[in-house]
Amino acid sequence: ADSSIVVLDPYSSFADGMNVLFIVADDLRPALGCYGDSLVKSPNIDQLASRSIVFQNAYAQQAVCAPSRVSFLTGRRPDTTRLYDFHSYWRVHAGNYSTIPQYFKENGYTTMSVGKVFHPGISSNHSDDYPYSWSMPPFHPSAEKYENSKTCKGKDGELHANLVCPVDVAEVPLGTLPDIQSTEEARRLLNIMKIKNRKFFLAVGYHKPHIPLRYPQEFLKLYPLENITLAPDPRVPQELPAVAYNPWMDIRQREDVQALNVSFPYGPIPEDFQRQIRQSYFAAVSYLDTQVGLLLHALDDVGLSNNTIVMFTADHGWSLGEHGEWAKYSNFDVATRVPLMFYVPGKTYSFARPGERIFPYLDPFTHASDSVAAGKAKKMVELVSLFSTLAELAGLWVPPVCPEPSFHVALCTEGPSIVQHFNSTEEEEEEEDDTDYDNDYDIEDDHEEPIAFSQYPRPADTPQGDSDKPELKDIKIMGYSMRTVDYRYTVWVGFNPSNFSANLQDVHAGELYMVGSDPNEDHNIYNSSLHGTLVKKFLRFLRR
């Protein structure tokens, strides 16, 4: 038989042997052209989107680095990883759960980690979970150690540890930046995989736009300050419960913010500096975009774009002044919603012909972005679904649904595969009233719309110095939040860190936003509405 003719049964085994390029950005909200942001210049990610299925409503399970990453890399929710802070390793503290790269490694893939994939430190056993997850020791860029040092030139001509930190790359230590080094290493590894003809899973974790907003200074030219607006809702909403507010301690510790003498906990930051933060965040996104573009260009260079699945996402979002908040550390959309897209050769985009490039590099300084996503799915999806989704896309056996409890089960997932949504158009989704989830995942026994769940811990009912990142022993309250296409419903309940239990009768506060009429989640109607049905859904989820 002619081996060049393959009859494909979509998403069953057609992707057998496909490589995986798993790209994760740090603190990236969907401030991208492909998500409708007309200000941000992101031509390379937009080009990837135009060849991918793009999920418009994808959510992280906790809006802080280590808990989110451990959750999506294990396919378990934070209540199962028992990681809400940065200070425990799930294999010791919760259960010996398999990870996405570990599963691919056990299925014959060479698995490699470049940059920030797992959060470094104790939460990944000071080894990025090597050797369980990776075939070789993970790569960390040498320039990483200078990220928080005094490398930002101030108006006084001195060097500072600032939040807003455009730099001349030639002048910084080592003459490079971490994400530039990560792209170089990833390109080197792609070349080796090509030469050795190895099936691979390559995870590349970029540091930007995580603070400090440190990026090559030329990217500022893309965002003249006069074009930068404030957030549409820059004030703390009157009906916002104090427990829900995050006082953005991490940015307060930067020298340029300290100099502003902003009051605790609500601020506000002076408007001119708000604009500078937003300007530098967008500039850091465009810098990130160039690195993603160079990486995808390298995939073309080695001729692997026709047999490599590319996934692009972020660990969580980042508030840019909405609700008077900055950083992550909350349950709002701006903190929990992330970009999520999958490029699947031959399915989301046609195979490249010989000599044809799928991902030509696009210069954000000269390219006007005109890309439209190949397919947009509006279904509510969660990052906890990445494990089962990537397994299905690669033609591997999809891990089973976790039993309850699942601390003793090494291989299972709490997120259903979302591959079934790849073929549904926006119009079809709008016509559907029910969910396609397996019954194991139904919140109700009857058909119901998908729900994305997030949560965030707090040490007290009012903002404290450790409200953003309370240690496990200090957590007194857990805010559980469910987001549907129509609303966000959050309940803040008592939490006992010694046995990881939430007391659902001990309700401290609640939030309800009808996002159709209140898309920015500014008008909390929890205290002025009946929500018995929502309580039932919420309890079903927490008790399953």
Coordinates of C-alpha atoms in Angstrom, one line a residue:
A1 CA 0.0 0.0 0.0
D2 CA 1.1 3.6 -0.6
S3 CA 2.2 4.8 2.9
S4 CA 1.6 8.4 1.9
I5 CA -2.2 7.8 1.8
V6 CA -3.7 7.8 5.3
V7 CA -7.4 7.5 6.1
L8 CA -8.0 9.5 9.2
D9 CA -10.6 8.9 11.8
P10 CA -10.4 12.4 13.4
Y11 CA -9.0 12.3 16.9
S12 CA -9.0 8.5 17.3
S13 CA -5.6 7.3 16.4
F14 CA -4.7 9.7 13.6
A15 CA -2.3 11.6 15.7
D16 CA -0.3 8.5 16.7
G17 CA 3.3 9.6 16.8
M18 CA 2.6 13.3 16.9
N19 CA 5.0 15.3 18.9
V20 CA 3.8 17.9 21.4
L21 CA 5.0 21.4 21.9
F22 CA 3.5 22.7 25.2
I23 CA 3.9 26.4 25.6
V24 CA 2.9 28.2 28.8
A25 CA 3.2 31.9 29.5
D26 CA 3.3 33.3 33.0
D27 CA 0.5 35.7 34.2
L28 CA -0.8 36.2 30.7
R29 CA -4.5 37.3 30.5
P30 CA -6.1 37.1 27.0
A31 CA -4.6 40.5 26.1
L32 CA -4.0 39.3 22.5
G33 CA -5.2 40.4 19.1
C34 CA -6.8 36.9 18.6
Y35 CA -8.9 37.5 21.7
G36 CA -10.2 40.8 20.3
D37 CA -7.7 43.2 22.0
S38 CA -7.2 45.9 19.4
L39 CA -4.4 47.6 21.3
V40 CA -2.0 44.7 21.9
K41 CA 0.4 43.7 19.0
S42 CA 0.7 39.9 19.1
P43 CA 1.1 38.8 15.5
N44 CA 2.8 35.5 16.1
I45 CA 0.4 34.2 18.7
D46 CA -2.4 35.5 16.5
Q47 CA -1.0 33.5 13.6
L48 CA -0.9 30.4 15.7
A49 CA -4.5 31.1 16.7
S50 CA -5.4 31.4 13.0
R51 CA -4.2 27.8 12.6
S52 CA -5.7 26.5 15.8
I53 CA -8.9 25.9 17.7
V54 CA -9.1 28.8 20.2
F55 CA -11.1 28.5 23.5
Q56 CA -12.6 31.8 24.3
N57 CA -13.6 30.8 27.9
A58 CA -10.7 28.9 29.4
Y59 CA -10.1 29.2 33.2
A60 CA -7.3 28.3 35.7
Q61 CA -8.3 26.6 38.9
Q62 CA -6.4 28.9 41.2
A63 CA -4.9 32.3 40.2
V64 CA -1.4 31.8 41.5
C65 CA 1.6 30.1 39.9
A66 CA 2.5 26.9 41.8
P67 CA -1.1 25.8 42.6
S68 CA -2.3 26.4 39.0
R69 CA 0.7 24.6 37.4
V70 CA 0.6 21.6 39.7
S71 CA -3.2 21.4 39.1
F72 CA -3.1 21.4 35.3
L73 CA 0.1 19.3 35.0
T74 CA -1.5 16.6 37.2
G75 CA -5.1 17.0 36.0
R76 CA -6.3 17.4 39.6
R77 CA -7.9 20.4 41.3
P78 CA -6.2 22.2 44.2
D79 CA -8.4 20.5 46.8
T80 CA -6.9 17.2 45.5
T81 CA -3.2 18.4 45.1
R82 CA -3.7 20.1 48.5
L83 CA -1.4 22.8 47.2
Y84 CA -2.8 26.3 47.8
D85 CA 0.5 28.0 48.5
F86 CA 4.1 27.3 47.4
H87 CA 5.3 25.1 50.2
S88 CA 4.5 21.4 49.6
Y89 CA 5.2 18.7 47.1
W90 CA 2.1 16.9 46.0
R91 CA 3.7 13.4 45.8
V92 CA 4.5 13.6 49.5
H93 CA 1.7 15.8 50.8
A94 CA -1.3 14.6 48.8
G95 CA -0.8 11.6 46.5
N96 CA 1.7 10.2 44.0
Y97 CA -0.2 11.6 41.0
S98 CA 1.1 11.2 37.5
T99 CA 1.8 14.3 35.4
I100 CA 1.2 15.1 31.7
P101 CA 4.9 14.8 30.8
Q102 CA 5.3 11.7 33.0
Y103 CA 2.5 10.0 31.1
F104 CA 4.0 10.9 27.7
K105 CA 7.4 9.7 28.9
E106 CA 5.9 6.4 30.0
N107 CA 4.4 6.1 26.5
G108 CA 7.8 6.4 24.7
Y109 CA 8.2 10.2 24.4
T110 CA 11.4 12.1 25.1
T111 CA 10.1 14.7 27.6
M112 CA 11.9 18.0 28.0
S113 CA 11.3 21.1 30.2
V114 CA 12.7 24.6 29.3
G115 CA 12.1 27.6 31.4
K116 CA 9.3 27.9 33.9
V117 CA 7.0 24.9 33.5
F118 CA 6.6 23.6 37.0
H119 CA 7.0 26.4 39.6
P120 CA 10.5 26.0 40.9
G121 CA 11.1 25.2 44.6
I122 CA 9.6 22.7 47.0
S123 CA 6.3 22.5 45.1
S124 CA 8.1 20.5 42.4
N125 CA 10.7 18.9 44.8
H126 CA 13.4 21.4 43.9
S127 CA 13.8 19.5 40.7
D128 CA 10.9 20.4 38.5
D129 CA 9.6 16.9 39.2
Y130 CA 12.7 15.3 37.6
P131 CA 13.1 12.4 36.9
Y132 CA 9.4 11.5 37.2
S133 CA 8.3 14.0 34.5
W134 CA 11.3 14.5 32.3
S135 CA 13.8 12.4 30.3
M136 CA 16.6 14.9 31.1
P137 CA 17.3 17.5 33.7
P138 CA 15.1 20.6 33.1
F139 CA 16.7 23.7 31.6
H140 CA 16.6 27.0 33.5
P141 CA 18.0 30.1 31.8
S142 CA 21.1 31.5 33.6
A143 CA 19.8 35.1 33.3
E144 CA 16.8 34.1 35.6
K145 CA 18.8 34.9 38.7
Y146 CA 18.9 38.6 37.7
E147 CA 15.1 39.0 37.2
N148 CA 14.5 40.6 40.6
S149 CA 17.8 42.4 41.0
K150 CA 18.6 46.0 40.5
T151 CA 18.8 46.2 36.7
C152 CA 16.2 48.9 35.9
K153 CA 17.5 52.3 35.1
G154 CA 15.6 55.0 37.0
K155 CA 15.1 58.7 36.2
D156 CA 18.0 59.3 38.7
G157 CA 20.4 57.3 36.4
E158 CA 20.8 54.6 39.2
L159 CA 19.7 51.0 38.9
H160 CA 16.6 49.9 40.8
A161 CA 14.5 46.8 41.4
N162 CA 11.4 48.3 39.8
L163 CA 8.0 47.0 38.6
V164 CA 8.2 48.9 35.4
C165 CA 11.6 47.9 33.9
P166 CA 12.3 48.4 30.2
V167 CA 16.0 47.6 29.6
D168 CA 18.7 47.8 27.1
V169 CA 19.5 44.1 26.7
A170 CA 23.1 44.8 25.9
E171 CA 23.6 46.4 29.3
V172 CA 21.9 43.8 31.6
P173 CA 24.0 41.0 33.2
L174 CA 24.9 38.3 30.7
G175 CA 23.6 40.6 27.9
T176 CA 20.4 38.6 27.5
L177 CA 17.0 37.9 29.2
P178 CA 15.6 34.6 30.4
D179 CA 13.0 34.1 27.7
I180 CA 15.5 34.8 25.0
Q181 CA 17.7 32.0 26.5
S182 CA 14.7 29.7 26.7
T183 CA 13.8 30.1 23.1
E184 CA 17.5 29.4 22.1
E185 CA 17.5 26.2 24.2
A186 CA 14.2 25.0 22.8
R187 CA 15.4 25.6 19.3
R188 CA 18.5 23.6 20.1
L189 CA 16.5 20.7 21.5
L190 CA 14.2 20.7 18.4
N191 CA 17.2 20.3 16.2
I192 CA 18.5 17.3 18.3
M193 CA 15.0 15.7 18.2
K194 CA 14.9 16.1 14.5
I195 CA 18.4 14.6 14.0
K196 CA 17.7 11.7 16.4
N197 CA 14.2 11.2 15.0
R198 CA 12.8 11.1 18.5
K199 CA 9.1 11.4 19.4
F200 CA 9.0 14.3 21.9
F201 CA 7.0 16.3 24.4
L202 CA 8.7 19.7 24.7
A203 CA 7.4 22.1 27.4
V204 CA 8.5 25.7 27.1
G205 CA 7.6 28.0 30.0
Y206 CA 8.1 31.7 29.3
H207 CA 8.6 34.1 32.3
K208 CA 6.8 37.1 30.8
P209 CA 4.6 39.0 31.3
H210 CA 5.2 38.1 35.0
I211 CA 6.6 40.9 37.1
P212 CA 9.0 42.6 37.1
L213 CA 7.8 44.0 33.7
R214 CA 11.4 43.6 32.4
Y215 CA 11.7 43.5 28.6
P216 CA 13.7 45.0 25.8
Q217 CA 13.0 48.8 25.9
E218 CA 12.3 49.0 22.1
F219 CA 8.9 47.4 22.7
L220 CA 7.7 50.6 24.5
K221 CA 7.6 52.2 21.0
L222 CA 4.6 49.9 20.2
Y223 CA 2.6 51.6 23.0
P224 CA 2.8 55.4 23.1
L225 CA 1.6 56.4 26.6
E226 CA -1.1 58.7 25.1
N227 CA -2.8 55.5 23.6
I228 CA -2.9 53.8 27.0
T229 CA -6.2 54.1 28.9
L230 CA -7.0 53.1 32.5
A231 CA -9.0 50.0 33.2
P232 CA -12.7 50.4 32.4
D233 CA -13.5 49.9 36.1
P234 CA -10.6 51.2 38.1
R235 CA -12.4 51.6 41.4
V236 CA -13.1 49.0 44.1
P237 CA -16.8 48.1 43.6
Q238 CA -19.0 49.2 46.6
E239 CA -20.6 45.7 46.9
L240 CA -17.3 43.8 46.8
P241 CA -16.8 41.8 50.0
A242 CA -13.5 42.7 51.7
V243 CA -12.5 39.0 51.8
A244 CA -12.6 39.0 47.9
Y245 CA -10.1 41.9 47.5
N246 CA -6.4 41.2 46.9
P247 CA -4.1 44.0 48.1
W248 CA -1.4 43.3 45.5
M249 CA 1.5 43.1 48.0
D250 CA 4.0 41.9 45.4
I251 CA 3.9 45.0 43.3
R252 CA 4.0 47.2 46.5
Q253 CA 7.4 45.7 47.2
R254 CA 9.0 47.1 44.0
E255 CA 11.0 50.3 44.5
D256 CA 9.1 52.4 42.0
V257 CA 5.8 51.5 43.6
Q258 CA 7.2 52.0 47.1
A259 CA 8.1 55.5 46.2
L260 CA 4.5 56.3 45.5
N261 CA 3.5 55.7 49.2
V262 CA 0.2 54.0 48.2
S263 CA -2.1 53.4 51.1
F264 CA -2.9 49.8 52.2
P265 CA -5.0 48.0 51.2
Y266 CA -7.0 49.8 48.5
G267 CA -4.7 52.4 47.2
P268 CA -5.3 53.7 44.6
I269 CA -2.1 53.9 42.5
P270 CA -1.9 57.3 40.8
E271 CA -3.4 57.3 37.4
D272 CA -0.3 58.2 35.5
F273 CA 1.5 55.3 37.0
Q274 CA -1.4 53.0 36.3
R275 CA -1.0 53.8 32.6
Q276 CA 2.7 53.1 32.9
I277 CA 2.0 49.6 34.4
R278 CA -0.5 48.8 31.6
Q279 CA 1.9 50.1 29.0
S280 CA 4.7 47.9 30.2
Y281 CA 2.5 44.9 30.6
F282 CA 1.4 45.2 26.9
A283 CA 5.0 45.7 25.9
A284 CA 6.0 42.6 27.8
V285 CA 3.3 40.7 25.9
S286 CA 4.6 41.8 22.6
Y287 CA 8.1 40.8 23.7
L288 CA 6.7 37.3 24.6
D289 CA 5.0 37.2 21.2
T290 CA 8.4 37.5 19.4
Q291 CA 9.8 34.6 21.5
V292 CA 6.8 32.4 20.6
G293 CA 7.2 33.5 17.0
L294 CA 10.9 32.5 16.9
L295 CA 10.1 29.2 18.6
L296 CA 7.3 28.3 16.0
H297 CA 9.6 29.5 13.2
A298 CA 12.2 27.0 14.5
L299 CA 9.5 24.2 14.4
D300 CA 9.2 25.0 10.6
D301 CA 12.9 25.2 10.2
V302 CA 13.4 21.6 11.4
G303 CA 10.4 20.4 9.3
L304 CA 8.3 19.3 12.2
S305 CA 5.2 21.5 11.9
N306 CA 3.3 18.7 10.1
N307 CA 3.6 16.3 13.0
T308 CA 3.7 18.4 16.1
I309 CA 0.7 19.4 18.1
V310 CA 1.2 22.9 19.6
M311 CA -0.7 24.0 22.7
F312 CA -0.4 27.6 24.0
T313 CA -1.8 28.8 27.3
A314 CA -0.9 30.6 30.6
D315 CA -1.0 29.6 34.3
H316 CA -3.6 32.4 35.0
G317 CA -4.4 36.0 34.2
W318 CA -3.4 39.3 35.8
S319 CA -5.5 42.3 36.9
L320 CA -4.5 45.6 35.3
G321 CA -6.4 48.0 37.6
E322 CA -9.8 46.4 37.2
H323 CA -11.7 46.6 40.6
G324 CA -8.8 48.7 41.9
E325 CA -6.7 45.5 41.9
W326 CA -3.4 44.5 40.4
A327 CA -1.7 41.1 39.9
K328 CA -3.6 37.8 40.2
Y329 CA -4.7 36.4 43.6
S330 CA -8.5 36.6 43.0
N331 CA -11.4 34.7 41.5
F332 CA -12.3 37.4 39.0
D333 CA -12.2 36.7 35.2
V334 CA -9.2 39.0 34.8
A335 CA -7.2 36.8 37.2
T336 CA -8.6 33.3 36.2
R337 CA -9.3 33.5 32.5
V338 CA -6.4 32.5 30.2
P339 CA -5.7 32.1 26.5
L340 CA -5.9 28.5 25.3
M341 CA -5.4 27.2 21.8
F342 CA -4.4 23.9 20.1
Y343 CA -2.8 23.6 16.7
V344 CA -3.4 20.0 15.4
P345 CA -1.7 19.4 12.0
G346 CA -4.1 18.2 9.3
K347 CA -7.1 19.0 11.6
T348 CA -7.1 22.6 12.7
Y349 CA -5.0 23.6 9.7
S350 CA -4.0 21.8 6.5
F351 CA -0.6 20.1 6.3
A352 CA 2.2 22.2 4.8
R353 CA 3.3 21.3 1.3
P354 CA 7.0 20.8 0.7
G355 CA 8.8 24.1 1.2
E356 CA 5.8 25.8 2.7
R357 CA 5.9 27.5 6.1
I358 CA 3.1 27.2 8.6
F359 CA 4.6 29.7 11.0
P360 CA 6.7 32.4 9.3
Y361 CA 8.1 34.8 11.9
L362 CA 6.1 38.1 12.0
D363 CA 7.8 41.3 13.3
P364 CA 5.4 43.1 15.6
F365 CA 7.0 46.4 14.6
T366 CA 6.1 46.1 10.9
H367 CA 3.3 43.5 10.8
A368 CA -0.3 44.6 11.1
S369 CA -2.1 41.6 12.6
D370 CA -5.0 40.4 10.4
S371 CA -5.3 36.8 11.6
V372 CA -8.6 35.4 12.7
A373 CA -8.8 32.2 14.7
A374 CA -9.4 29.1 12.6
G375 CA -12.1 28.0 15.0
K376 CA -13.4 29.6 18.2
A377 CA -15.1 27.6 20.9
K378 CA -17.1 29.4 23.5
K379 CA -17.6 26.5 25.8
M380 CA -16.5 27.0 29.4
V381 CA -13.3 24.9 29.8
E382 CA -10.7 24.4 32.5
L383 CA -7.0 23.9 32.5
V384 CA -7.5 20.8 34.6
S385 CA -8.7 19.3 31.3
L386 CA -5.3 19.6 29.6
F387 CA -4.1 16.2 30.6
S388 CA -7.0 14.2 29.1
T389 CA -7.2 16.5 26.1
L390 CA -3.5 16.2 25.1
A391 CA -3.6 12.4 25.7
E392 CA -6.6 12.1 23.3
L393 CA -5.0 14.4 20.7
A394 CA -1.8 12.3 20.7
G395 CA -3.8 9.1 20.3
L396 CA -2.8 7.8 23.8
W397 CA -5.3 6.1 26.1
V398 CA -7.2 8.8 27.9
P399 CA -6.8 8.4 31.7
P400 CA -10.0 7.6 33.5
V401 CA -12.2 9.9 35.5
C402 CA -10.9 10.1 39.1
P403 CA -12.9 8.3 41.7
E404 CA -13.9 10.2 44.9
P405 CA -11.6 10.4 46.8
S406 CA -8.6 9.8 44.5
F407 CA -5.6 10.4 46.8
H408 CA -4.6 6.8 46.3
V409 CA -4.9 6.8 42.5
A410 CA -1.8 7.6 40.6
L411 CA -3.3 8.0 37.1
C412 CA -6.7 9.6 36.7
T413 CA -8.0 13.1 35.8
E414 CA -10.6 15.5 37.2
G415 CA -11.0 17.3 33.9
P416 CA -12.7 15.8 30.9
S417 CA -11.1 15.9 27.5
I418 CA -12.3 19.0 25.5
V419 CA -11.5 17.5 22.1
Q420 CA -15.3 17.0 21.6
H421 CA -15.6 20.8 21.4
F422 CA -13.0 21.2 18.6
N423 CA -15.6 20.6 15.9
S424 CA -18.5 22.7 17.3
T425 CA -18.9 26.1 15.9
E426 CA -20.0 29.2 17.8
E427 CA -23.4 28.9 16.2
E428 CA -23.8 25.3 17.2
E429 CA -22.8 26.1 20.7
E430 CA -25.3 28.9 21.0
E431 CA -28.0 26.4 19.9
E432 CA -27.0 23.9 22.5
D433 CA -28.6 24.0 25.9
D434 CA -26.9 21.0 27.3
T435 CA -23.4 19.8 27.9
D436 CA -21.6 17.0 26.2
Y437 CA -19.7 16.0 29.3
D438 CA -19.7 12.4 30.5
N439 CA -22.1 11.8 33.3
D440 CA -19.1 11.6 35.7
Y441 CA -18.6 15.3 35.2
D442 CA -22.2 16.5 35.3
I443 CA -22.8 18.9 38.1
E444 CA -26.5 18.1 37.8
D445 CA -27.9 14.7 36.9
D446 CA -29.8 16.3 34.1
H447 CA -28.1 18.1 31.2
E448 CA -26.6 21.4 32.1
E449 CA -24.2 24.0 30.8
P450 CA -20.5 23.5 31.5
I451 CA -19.0 25.2 34.5
A452 CA -15.5 26.4 35.2
F453 CA -14.4 26.2 38.8
S454 CA -11.7 28.3 40.5
Q455 CA -10.8 28.9 44.1
Y456 CA -8.7 31.2 46.2
P457 CA -7.7 31.0 49.9
R458 CA -7.6 33.9 52.4
P459 CA -6.2 34.3 55.9
A460 CA -9.0 36.6 57.2
D461 CA -12.2 38.4 56.3
T462 CA -10.4 41.7 55.6
P463 CA -7.2 42.3 53.5
Q464 CA -4.0 41.4 55.3
G465 CA -0.3 41.5 54.4
D466 CA -0.6 37.8 53.4
S467 CA -4.0 37.9 51.8
D468 CA -2.5 37.3 48.3
K469 CA -0.3 34.3 49.3
P470 CA -1.4 32.9 52.7
E471 CA 0.6 29.9 53.8
L472 CA -1.5 26.7 54.3
K473 CA -1.4 27.0 58.1
D474 CA -2.9 30.5 58.0
I475 CA -5.8 29.8 55.6
K476 CA -9.1 30.5 57.3
I477 CA -11.4 31.0 54.4
M478 CA -11.7 29.5 50.9
G479 CA -13.5 31.3 48.1
Y480 CA -15.0 28.8 45.7
S481 CA -16.1 30.3 42.4
M482 CA -18.1 28.9 39.5
R483 CA -18.3 30.5 36.1
T484 CA -20.9 29.7 33.5
V485 CA -21.6 31.6 30.2
D486 CA -24.2 33.6 32.2
Y487 CA -22.8 34.3 35.6
R488 CA -20.0 34.1 38.1
Y489 CA -21.0 32.8 41.6
T490 CA -18.5 32.8 44.4
V491 CA -19.0 31.7 48.0
W492 CA -16.4 32.4 50.7
V493 CA -16.6 29.7 53.4
G494 CA -14.7 28.7 56.5
F495 CA -11.7 26.4 55.9
N496 CA -9.7 24.2 58.2
P497 CA -6.1 23.8 57.0
S498 CA -5.3 21.0 59.3
N499 CA -7.7 18.6 57.6
F500 CA -8.2 20.5 54.3
S501 CA -11.9 20.8 54.9
A502 CA -14.3 23.5 53.9
N503 CA -17.3 24.2 56.2
L504 CA -20.1 24.9 53.7
Q505 CA -22.4 26.0 56.5
D506 CA -19.9 28.7 57.5
V507 CA -20.5 31.3 54.8
H508 CA -18.5 34.5 55.2
A509 CA -19.5 36.3 52.0
G510 CA -20.8 35.8 48.5
E511 CA -20.6 37.3 45.0
L512 CA -22.9 37.0 42.1
Y513 CA -22.3 38.7 38.8
M514 CA -24.6 38.4 35.8
V515 CA -21.9 38.7 33.1
G516 CA -24.3 39.2 30.2
S517 CA -25.2 42.6 31.5
D518 CA -22.1 43.0 33.8
P519 CA -19.2 41.6 31.8
N520 CA -16.5 43.3 34.0
E521 CA -18.0 41.7 37.2
D522 CA -18.6 45.1 38.9
H523 CA -22.1 44.7 40.3
N524 CA -22.4 42.1 43.0
I525 CA -26.0 41.1 43.4
Y526 CA -25.5 38.3 45.9
N527 CA -27.3 40.0 48.7
S528 CA -30.2 41.2 46.6
S529 CA -31.1 38.0 44.8
L530 CA -32.4 34.5 45.4
H531 CA -29.9 31.9 44.4
G532 CA -31.0 28.5 45.8
T533 CA -30.4 26.7 42.5
L534 CA -26.8 28.0 42.4
V535 CA -26.2 26.9 45.9
K536 CA -27.4 23.4 44.9
K537 CA -25.0 23.3 42.0
F538 CA -22.2 24.6 44.1
L539 CA -22.8 22.0 46.8
R540 CA -23.0 19.2 44.3
F541 CA -19.6 20.1 42.9
L542 CA -17.9 20.4 46.3
R543 CA -19.4 17.1 47.6
R544 CA -18.8 14.9 44.7

